[in-house]
Coordinates of C-alpha atoms and ligand atoms in Angstrom, one line a residue:
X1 CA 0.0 0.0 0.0
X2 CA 1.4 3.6 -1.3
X3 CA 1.1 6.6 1.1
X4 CA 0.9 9.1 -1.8
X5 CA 1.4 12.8 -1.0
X6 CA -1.4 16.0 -0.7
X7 CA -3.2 16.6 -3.8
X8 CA -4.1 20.7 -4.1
X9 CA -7.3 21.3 -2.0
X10 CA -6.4 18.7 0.7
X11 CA -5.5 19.6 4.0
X12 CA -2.3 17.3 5.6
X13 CA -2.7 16.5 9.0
X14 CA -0.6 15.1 11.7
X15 CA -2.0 13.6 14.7
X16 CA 0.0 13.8 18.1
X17 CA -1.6 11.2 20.6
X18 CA -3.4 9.5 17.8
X19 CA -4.5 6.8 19.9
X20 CA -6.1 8.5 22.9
X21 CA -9.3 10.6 23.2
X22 CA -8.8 13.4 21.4
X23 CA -6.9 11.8 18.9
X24 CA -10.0 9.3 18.2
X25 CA -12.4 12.3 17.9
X26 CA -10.3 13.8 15.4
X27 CA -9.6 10.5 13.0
X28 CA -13.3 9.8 13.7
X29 CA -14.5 13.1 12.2
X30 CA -11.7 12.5 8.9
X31 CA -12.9 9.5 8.5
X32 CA -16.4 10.6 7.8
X33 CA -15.1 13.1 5.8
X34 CA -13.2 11.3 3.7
X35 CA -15.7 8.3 3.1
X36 CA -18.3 11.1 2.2
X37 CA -16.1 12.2 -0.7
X38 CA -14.3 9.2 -1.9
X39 CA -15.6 6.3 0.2
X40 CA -12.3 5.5 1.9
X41 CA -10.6 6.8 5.1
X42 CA -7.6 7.4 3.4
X43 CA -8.5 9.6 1.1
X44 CA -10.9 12.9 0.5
X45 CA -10.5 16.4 2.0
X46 CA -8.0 15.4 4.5
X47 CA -4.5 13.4 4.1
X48 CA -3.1 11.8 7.4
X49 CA 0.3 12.9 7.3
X50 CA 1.6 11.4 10.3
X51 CA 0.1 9.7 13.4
X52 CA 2.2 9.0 16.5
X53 CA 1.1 7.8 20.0
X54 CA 2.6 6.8 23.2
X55 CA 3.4 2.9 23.5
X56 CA -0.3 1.4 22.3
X57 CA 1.9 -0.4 19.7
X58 CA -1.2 -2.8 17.8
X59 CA -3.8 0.5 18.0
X60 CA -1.2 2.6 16.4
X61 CA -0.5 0.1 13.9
X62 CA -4.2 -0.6 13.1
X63 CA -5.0 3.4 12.6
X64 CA -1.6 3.4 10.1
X65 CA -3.5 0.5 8.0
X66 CA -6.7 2.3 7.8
X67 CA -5.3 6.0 7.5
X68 CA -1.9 5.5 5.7
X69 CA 0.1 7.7 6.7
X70 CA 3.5 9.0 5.4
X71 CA 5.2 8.8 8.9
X72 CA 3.9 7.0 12.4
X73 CA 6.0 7.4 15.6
X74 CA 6.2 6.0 19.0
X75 CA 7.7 7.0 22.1
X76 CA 8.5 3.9 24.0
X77 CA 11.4 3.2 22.0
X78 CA 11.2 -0.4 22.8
X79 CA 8.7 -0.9 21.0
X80 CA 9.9 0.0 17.4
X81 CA 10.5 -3.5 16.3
X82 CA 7.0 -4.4 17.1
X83 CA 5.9 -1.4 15.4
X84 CA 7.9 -2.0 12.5
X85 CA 7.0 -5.7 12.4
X86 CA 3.4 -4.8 12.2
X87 CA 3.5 -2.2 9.2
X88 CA 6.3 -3.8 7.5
X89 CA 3.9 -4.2 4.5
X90 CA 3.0 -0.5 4.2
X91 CA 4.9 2.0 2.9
X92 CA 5.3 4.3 6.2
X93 CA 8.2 5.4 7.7
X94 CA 8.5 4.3 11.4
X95 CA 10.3 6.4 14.0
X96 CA 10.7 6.3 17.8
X97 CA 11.4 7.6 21.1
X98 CA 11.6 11.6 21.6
X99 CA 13.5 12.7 18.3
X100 CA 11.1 10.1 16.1
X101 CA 8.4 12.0 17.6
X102 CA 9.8 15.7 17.5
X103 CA 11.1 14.3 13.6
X104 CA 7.4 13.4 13.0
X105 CA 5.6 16.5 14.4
X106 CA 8.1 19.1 12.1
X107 CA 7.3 17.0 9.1
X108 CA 5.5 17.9 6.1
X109 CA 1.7 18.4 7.1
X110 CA -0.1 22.0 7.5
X111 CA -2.1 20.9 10.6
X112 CA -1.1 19.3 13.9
X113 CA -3.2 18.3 16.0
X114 CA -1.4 18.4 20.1
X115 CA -3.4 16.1 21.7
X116 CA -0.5 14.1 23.9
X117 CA -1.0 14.6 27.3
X118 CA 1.0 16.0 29.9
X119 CA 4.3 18.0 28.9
X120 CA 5.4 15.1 27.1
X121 CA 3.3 16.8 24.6
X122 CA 5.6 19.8 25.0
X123 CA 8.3 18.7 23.1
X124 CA 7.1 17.5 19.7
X125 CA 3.9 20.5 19.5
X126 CA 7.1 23.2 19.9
X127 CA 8.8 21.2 16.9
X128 CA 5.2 22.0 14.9
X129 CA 5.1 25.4 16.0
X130 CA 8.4 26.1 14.9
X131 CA 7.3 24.9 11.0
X132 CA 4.9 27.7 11.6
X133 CA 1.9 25.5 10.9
X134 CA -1.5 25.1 12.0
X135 CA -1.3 24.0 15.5
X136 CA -4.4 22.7 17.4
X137 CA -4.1 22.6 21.3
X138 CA -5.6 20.2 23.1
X139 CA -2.7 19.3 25.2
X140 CA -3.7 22.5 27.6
X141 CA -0.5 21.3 30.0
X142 CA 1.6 22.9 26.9
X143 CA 0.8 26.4 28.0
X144 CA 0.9 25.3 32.2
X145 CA 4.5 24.9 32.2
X146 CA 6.1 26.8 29.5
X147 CA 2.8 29.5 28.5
X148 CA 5.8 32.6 28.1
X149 CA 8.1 30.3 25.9
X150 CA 5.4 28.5 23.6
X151 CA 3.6 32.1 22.7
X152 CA 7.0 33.5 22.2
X153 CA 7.8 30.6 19.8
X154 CA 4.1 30.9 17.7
X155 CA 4.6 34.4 17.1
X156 CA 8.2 34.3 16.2
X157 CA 7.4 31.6 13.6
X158 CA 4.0 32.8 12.4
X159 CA 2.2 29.6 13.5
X160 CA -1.6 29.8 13.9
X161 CA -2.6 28.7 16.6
X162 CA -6.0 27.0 17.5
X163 CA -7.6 26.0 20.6
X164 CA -9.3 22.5 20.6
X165 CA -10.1 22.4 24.8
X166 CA -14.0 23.1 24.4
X167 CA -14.4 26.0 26.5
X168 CA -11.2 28.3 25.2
X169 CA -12.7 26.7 21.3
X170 CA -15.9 28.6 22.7
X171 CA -13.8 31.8 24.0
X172 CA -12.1 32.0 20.8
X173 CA -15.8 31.8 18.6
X174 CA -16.9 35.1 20.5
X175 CA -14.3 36.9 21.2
X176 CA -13.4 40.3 19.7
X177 CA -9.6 40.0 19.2
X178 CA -9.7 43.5 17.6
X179 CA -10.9 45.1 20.6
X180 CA -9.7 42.9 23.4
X181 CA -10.2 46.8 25.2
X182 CA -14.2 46.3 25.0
X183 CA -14.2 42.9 27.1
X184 CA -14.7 42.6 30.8
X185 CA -13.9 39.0 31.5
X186 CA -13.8 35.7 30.5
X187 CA -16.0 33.2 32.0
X188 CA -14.9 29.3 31.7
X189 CA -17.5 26.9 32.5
X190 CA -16.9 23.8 34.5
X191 CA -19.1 20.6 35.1
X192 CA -17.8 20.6 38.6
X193 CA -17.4 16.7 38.0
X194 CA -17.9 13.5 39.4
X195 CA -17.5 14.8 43.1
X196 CA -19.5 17.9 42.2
X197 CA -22.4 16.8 45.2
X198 CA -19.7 14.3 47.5
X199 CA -19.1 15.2 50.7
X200 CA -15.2 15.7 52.1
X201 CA -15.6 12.2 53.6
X202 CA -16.7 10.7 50.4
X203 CA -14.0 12.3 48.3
X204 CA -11.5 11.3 50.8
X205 CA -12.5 7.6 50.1
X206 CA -12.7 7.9 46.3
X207 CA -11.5 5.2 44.0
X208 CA -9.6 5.8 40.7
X209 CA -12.8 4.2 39.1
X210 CA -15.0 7.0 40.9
X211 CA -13.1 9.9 39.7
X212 CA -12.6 8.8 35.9
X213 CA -16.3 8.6 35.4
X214 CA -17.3 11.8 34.1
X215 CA -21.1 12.8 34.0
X216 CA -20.5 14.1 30.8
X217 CA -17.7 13.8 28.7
X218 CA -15.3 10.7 27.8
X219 CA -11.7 11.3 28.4
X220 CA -8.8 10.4 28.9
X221 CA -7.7 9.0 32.5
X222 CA -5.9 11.8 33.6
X223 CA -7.9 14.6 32.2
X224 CA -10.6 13.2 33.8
X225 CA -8.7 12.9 37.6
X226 CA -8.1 16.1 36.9
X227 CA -12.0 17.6 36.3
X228 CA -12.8 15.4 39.1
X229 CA -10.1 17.3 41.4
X230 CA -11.3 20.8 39.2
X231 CA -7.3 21.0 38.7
X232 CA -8.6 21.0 34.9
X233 CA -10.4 23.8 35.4
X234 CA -7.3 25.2 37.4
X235 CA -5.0 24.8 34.3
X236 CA -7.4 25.8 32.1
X237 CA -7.5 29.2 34.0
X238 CA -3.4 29.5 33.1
X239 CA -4.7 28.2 29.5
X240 CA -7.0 30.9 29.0
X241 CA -4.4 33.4 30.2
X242 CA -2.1 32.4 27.5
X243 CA -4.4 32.2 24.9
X244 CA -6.0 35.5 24.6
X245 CA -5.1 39.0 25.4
X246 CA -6.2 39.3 28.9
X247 CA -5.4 40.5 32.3
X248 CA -4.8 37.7 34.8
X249 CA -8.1 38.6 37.1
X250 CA -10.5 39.1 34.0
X251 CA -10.4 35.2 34.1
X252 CA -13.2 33.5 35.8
X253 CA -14.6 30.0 36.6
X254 CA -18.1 29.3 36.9
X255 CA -20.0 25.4 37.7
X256 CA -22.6 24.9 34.8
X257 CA -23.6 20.9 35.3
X258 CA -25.0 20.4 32.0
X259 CA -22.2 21.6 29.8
X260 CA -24.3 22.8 27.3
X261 CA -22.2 26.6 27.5
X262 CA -19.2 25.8 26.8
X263 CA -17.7 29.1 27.8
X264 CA -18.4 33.5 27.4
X265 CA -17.4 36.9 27.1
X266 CA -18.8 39.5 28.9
X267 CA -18.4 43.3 27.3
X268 CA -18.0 46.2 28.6
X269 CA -21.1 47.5 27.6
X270 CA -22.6 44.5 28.9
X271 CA -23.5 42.0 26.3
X272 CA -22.4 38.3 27.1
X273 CA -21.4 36.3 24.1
X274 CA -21.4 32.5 24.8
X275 CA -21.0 29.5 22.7
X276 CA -23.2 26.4 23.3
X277 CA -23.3 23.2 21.9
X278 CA -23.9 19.2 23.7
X279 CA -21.2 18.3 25.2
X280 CA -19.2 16.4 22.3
X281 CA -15.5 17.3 21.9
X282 CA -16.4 16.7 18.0
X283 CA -17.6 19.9 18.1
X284 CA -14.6 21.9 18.8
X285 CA -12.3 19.9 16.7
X286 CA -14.6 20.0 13.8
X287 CA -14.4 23.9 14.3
X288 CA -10.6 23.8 14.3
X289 CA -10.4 20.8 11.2
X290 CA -12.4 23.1 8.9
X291 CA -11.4 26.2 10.0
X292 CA -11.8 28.8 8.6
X293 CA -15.0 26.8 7.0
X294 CA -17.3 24.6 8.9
X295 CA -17.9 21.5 8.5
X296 CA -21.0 19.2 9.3
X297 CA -20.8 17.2 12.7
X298 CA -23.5 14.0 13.6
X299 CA -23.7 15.5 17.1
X300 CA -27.0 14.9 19.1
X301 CA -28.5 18.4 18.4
X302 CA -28.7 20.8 20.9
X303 CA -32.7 20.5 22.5
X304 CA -32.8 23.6 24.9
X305 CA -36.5 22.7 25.2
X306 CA -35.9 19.3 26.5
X307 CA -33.4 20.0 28.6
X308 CA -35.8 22.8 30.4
X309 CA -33.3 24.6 32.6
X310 CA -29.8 25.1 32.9
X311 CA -27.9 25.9 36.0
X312 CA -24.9 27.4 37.8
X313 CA -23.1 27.4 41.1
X314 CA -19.9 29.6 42.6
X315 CA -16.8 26.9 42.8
X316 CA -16.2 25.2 46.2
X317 CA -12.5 26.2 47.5
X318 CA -12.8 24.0 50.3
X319 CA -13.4 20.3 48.6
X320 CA -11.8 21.5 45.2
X321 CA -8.3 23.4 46.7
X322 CA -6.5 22.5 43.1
X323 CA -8.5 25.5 41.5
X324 CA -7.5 28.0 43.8
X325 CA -3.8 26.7 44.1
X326 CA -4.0 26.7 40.2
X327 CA -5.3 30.7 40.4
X328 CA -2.9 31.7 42.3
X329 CA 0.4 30.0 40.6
X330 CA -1.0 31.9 38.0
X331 CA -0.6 35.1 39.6
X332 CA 2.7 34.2 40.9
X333 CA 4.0 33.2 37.6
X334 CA 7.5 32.7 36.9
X335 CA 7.7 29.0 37.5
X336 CA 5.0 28.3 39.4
X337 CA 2.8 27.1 37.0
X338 CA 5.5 24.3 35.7
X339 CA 5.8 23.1 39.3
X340 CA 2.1 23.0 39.8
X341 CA 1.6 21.1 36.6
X342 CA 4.8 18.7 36.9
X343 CA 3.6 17.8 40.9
X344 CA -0.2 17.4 39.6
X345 CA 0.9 14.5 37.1
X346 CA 3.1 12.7 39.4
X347 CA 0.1 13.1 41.7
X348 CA -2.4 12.2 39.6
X349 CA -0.8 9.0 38.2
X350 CA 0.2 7.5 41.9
X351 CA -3.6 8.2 42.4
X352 CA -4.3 5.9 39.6
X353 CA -2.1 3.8 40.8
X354 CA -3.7 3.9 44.4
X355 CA -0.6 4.3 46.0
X356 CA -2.2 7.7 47.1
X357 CA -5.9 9.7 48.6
X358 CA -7.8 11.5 46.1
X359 CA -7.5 14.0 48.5
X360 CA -3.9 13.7 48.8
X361 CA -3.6 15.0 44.9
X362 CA -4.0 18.3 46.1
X363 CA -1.7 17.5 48.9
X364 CA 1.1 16.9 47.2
X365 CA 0.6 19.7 44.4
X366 CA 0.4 22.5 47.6
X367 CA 3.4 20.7 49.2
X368 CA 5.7 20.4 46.3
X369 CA 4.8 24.4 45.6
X370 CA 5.5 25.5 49.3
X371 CA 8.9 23.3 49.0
X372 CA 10.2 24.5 45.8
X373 CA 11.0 28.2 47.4
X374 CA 14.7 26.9 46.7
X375 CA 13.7 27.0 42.9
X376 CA 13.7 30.6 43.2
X377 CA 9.9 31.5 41.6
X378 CA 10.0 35.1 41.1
X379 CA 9.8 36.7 38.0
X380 CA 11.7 34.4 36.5
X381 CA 11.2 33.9 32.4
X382 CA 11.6 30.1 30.9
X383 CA 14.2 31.0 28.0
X384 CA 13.9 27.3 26.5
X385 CA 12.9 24.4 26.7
X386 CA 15.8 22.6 28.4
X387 CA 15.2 25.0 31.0
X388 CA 11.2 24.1 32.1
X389 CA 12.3 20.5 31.4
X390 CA 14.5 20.9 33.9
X391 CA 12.1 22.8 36.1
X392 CA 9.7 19.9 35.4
X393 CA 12.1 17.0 36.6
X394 CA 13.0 18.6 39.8
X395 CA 9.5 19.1 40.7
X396 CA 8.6 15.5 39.8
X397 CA 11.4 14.5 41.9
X398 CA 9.9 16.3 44.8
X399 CA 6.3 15.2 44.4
X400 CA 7.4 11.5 44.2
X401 CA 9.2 12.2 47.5
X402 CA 6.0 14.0 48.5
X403 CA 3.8 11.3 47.3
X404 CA 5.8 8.3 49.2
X405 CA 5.4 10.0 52.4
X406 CA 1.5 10.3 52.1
X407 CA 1.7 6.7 51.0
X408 CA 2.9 5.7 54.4
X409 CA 1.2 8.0 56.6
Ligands
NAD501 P1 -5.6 10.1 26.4 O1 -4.9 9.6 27.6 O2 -6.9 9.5 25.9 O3 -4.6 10.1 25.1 C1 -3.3 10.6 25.2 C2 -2.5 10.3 24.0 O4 -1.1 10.7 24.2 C3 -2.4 8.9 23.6 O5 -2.4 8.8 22.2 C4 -1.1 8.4 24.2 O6 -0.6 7.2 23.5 C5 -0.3 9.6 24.0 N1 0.8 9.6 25.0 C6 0.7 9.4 26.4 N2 1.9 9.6 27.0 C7 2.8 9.9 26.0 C8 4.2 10.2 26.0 N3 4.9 10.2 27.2 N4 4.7 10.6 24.9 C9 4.0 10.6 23.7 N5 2.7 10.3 23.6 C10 2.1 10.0 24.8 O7 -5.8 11.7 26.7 P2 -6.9 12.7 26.0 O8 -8.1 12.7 26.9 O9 -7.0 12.4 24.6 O10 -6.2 14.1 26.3 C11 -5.1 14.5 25.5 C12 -4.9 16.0 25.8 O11 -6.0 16.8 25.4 C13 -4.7 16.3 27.3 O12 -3.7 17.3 27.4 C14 -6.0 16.8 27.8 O13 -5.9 17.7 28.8 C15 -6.5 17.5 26.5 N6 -8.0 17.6 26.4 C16 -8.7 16.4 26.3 C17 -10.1 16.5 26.2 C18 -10.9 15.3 26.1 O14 -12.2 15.4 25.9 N7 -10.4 14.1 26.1 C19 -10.7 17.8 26.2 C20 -9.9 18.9 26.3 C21 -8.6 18.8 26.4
MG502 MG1 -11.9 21.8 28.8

């Protein structure tokens, strides 16, 4: 089987995390596409470039069969002779480990999508950037721990840059970037989560199982530890802060159950400008794949009337601590916002692991900030990437030494 190059009127995409959530959304959405205009996946409006994911070898493998690809990349590298075994009768080039993946995100496409998660996604989506392409952000932990660096690096190479997380996707829809003077705030919406009702004591008691099963969206693992804890909402905050041109305390976070607002903008003059949709993440990616088109979506339409009422509720500091520890390494800055982000996964994935609380997540995050004093915080700018990757790794040193303690206590 040939992978055969763009044709003229065909966007080429790459696919970063390929194999997770996002990544499925977005295949699922070309794939319709492309069977609408030529009756194969392969080929239509959109050419799959390059796909890479993180070590789900036979997935990765089955997508390059059905989407051909010019390029696929893992990043365990020991798995690259399976990988290669089990394409070794396409014509795709098979890359690993961290320079296979940076190698496959600078490659030829015109449209990345960044949906790895964690900053392991940091990496490869700077390598698209720097091609000055079309870059798509899912991967919101990006602009946690290096926001400064990564909007220096899209301006400097003239990327576009476009925000797949629903409720900055919504922000972006209605916001007047030509008079960013006229708005008042920004108001991100939050499910509130699993946990959104549970007591302290409850929480305290919560299984991984618990807190990965979202009312209303389907995610990955540790996206959705994270809405459970509100944390997403917390990064999202620093995400929003990045993304459009405004002041650090025009940000704020409001609990809407239903999800049906994904996000608004409140003017000066007082008009609030929301976008609203059901909550499908197909929505927001179909927005950034056809952009600046649109493109039609088989969402479950949005029935206002059915669903009678929507609601909202003020945040609760006191069970969901991560969104106001979030807030305020926001307004600390410097590196703040990489220590909280680097502490949160380490957190978050020995809470999957049960080897801590759910309620020790925020723990840890609050201990490893108060402890990394010594990392002197203030003011200080992330020149490059070594630098926050270096940031990173001390502060996931100190949260696993965090995280064992809680795990004996
Ligand atoms: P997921 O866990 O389902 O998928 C993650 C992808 O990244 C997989 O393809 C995995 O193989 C790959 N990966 C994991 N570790 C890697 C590593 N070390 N190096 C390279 N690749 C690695 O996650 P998801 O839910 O798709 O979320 C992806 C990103 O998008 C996250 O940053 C998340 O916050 C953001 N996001 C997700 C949603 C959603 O609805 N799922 C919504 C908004 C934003
Ligand atoms: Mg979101």
């Amino acid at each position: 089987m040939t992978a055969s190059p763009a044709t003229s009127g065909q966007k080429s995409v790459a696919i970063l995390g390929a194999t997770g959530s996002i990544g499925q959304n977005t295949l699922d959405l070309i794939r319709r596409a492309n069977q609408e205009a030529t009756g194969t996946a392969h080929d239509g409006p959109y050419r799959v470039d390059c796909l890479t994911a993180g070590s789900r070898v036979e997935d990765l493998a089955a997508l390059a069969r059905e989407f051909r690809p010019r390029q696929i990349a893992i990043a365990n590298e020991g798995a690259l002779t399976t990988l290669r075994g089990l394409v070794a009768d396409l014509d795709c080039q098979v890359a690993a480990g961290k320079t296979g993946l940076d190698e496959a995100a600078a490659g030829s496409s015109d449209w990345v999508m960044a949906a790895i998660v964690g900053a392991a996604g940091l990496s490869p989506t700077l390598q698209a950037v720097r091609q000055g392409k079309t870059v798509v952000l899912a991967n919101k932990e990006c602009l946690v721990c290096a926001g400064d660096l990564f909007m220096r690096e899209v301006s400097a190479a003239g990327a576009t840059l476009l925000p797949a997380d629903s409720e900055h996707n919504a922000i972006y829809q209605v916001f007047d970037f030509d008079r960013p003077e006229a708005i008042e705030s920004v108001t991100l919406t939050a499910s509130g989560g699993p946990f959104r009702m549970a007591s302290l004591d409850e929480m305290r008691r919560a299984t991984p199982e618990q807190a990965v099963a979202h009312p209303n969206w389907s995610m990955g693992a540790k996206i959705s530890v994270d809405s459970a804890t509100m944390m997403n909402k917390g990064l999202e905050v620093i995400e929003a802060y990045y993304l459009f041109p405004v002041e650090k305390d025009q940000i704020e976070v409001l609990c809407h159950p239903q999800s049906v607002i994904h996000s608004f903008v409140t003017y000066k003059d007082g008009s609030t400008l929301a976008q609203l949709g059901s909550p499908d993440m197909r929505t927001p990616i179909a927005y950034t794949l056809a952009w600046p088109d649109r493109m039609a979506v088989p969402v479950t339409p949005l029935n206002l009337g059915a669903l009678g009422q929507l609601t909202f509720e003020t945040p609760d500091f006191s069970r969901f601590p991560l969104l106001k520890i979030a807030q305020v390494a926001l307004q600390r800055g410097g590196l703040a916002p990489t220590i909280l982000n680097a502490a949160n996964e380490v957190a978050v994935s020995q809470f999957l692991h049960r080897k801590i609380g759910f309620l020790d997540i925020a723990e840890v995050v609050e201990r490893v900030l108060e402890s990394s004093e010594s990392f002197d915080f203030g003011g200080i700018v992330l020149e490059n990437l070594e630098q926050v990757m270096d940031v990173d790794a001390r502060a996931r040193v100190l949260a696993t030494e965090m995280t064992a303690k809680l795990a004996v206590a």
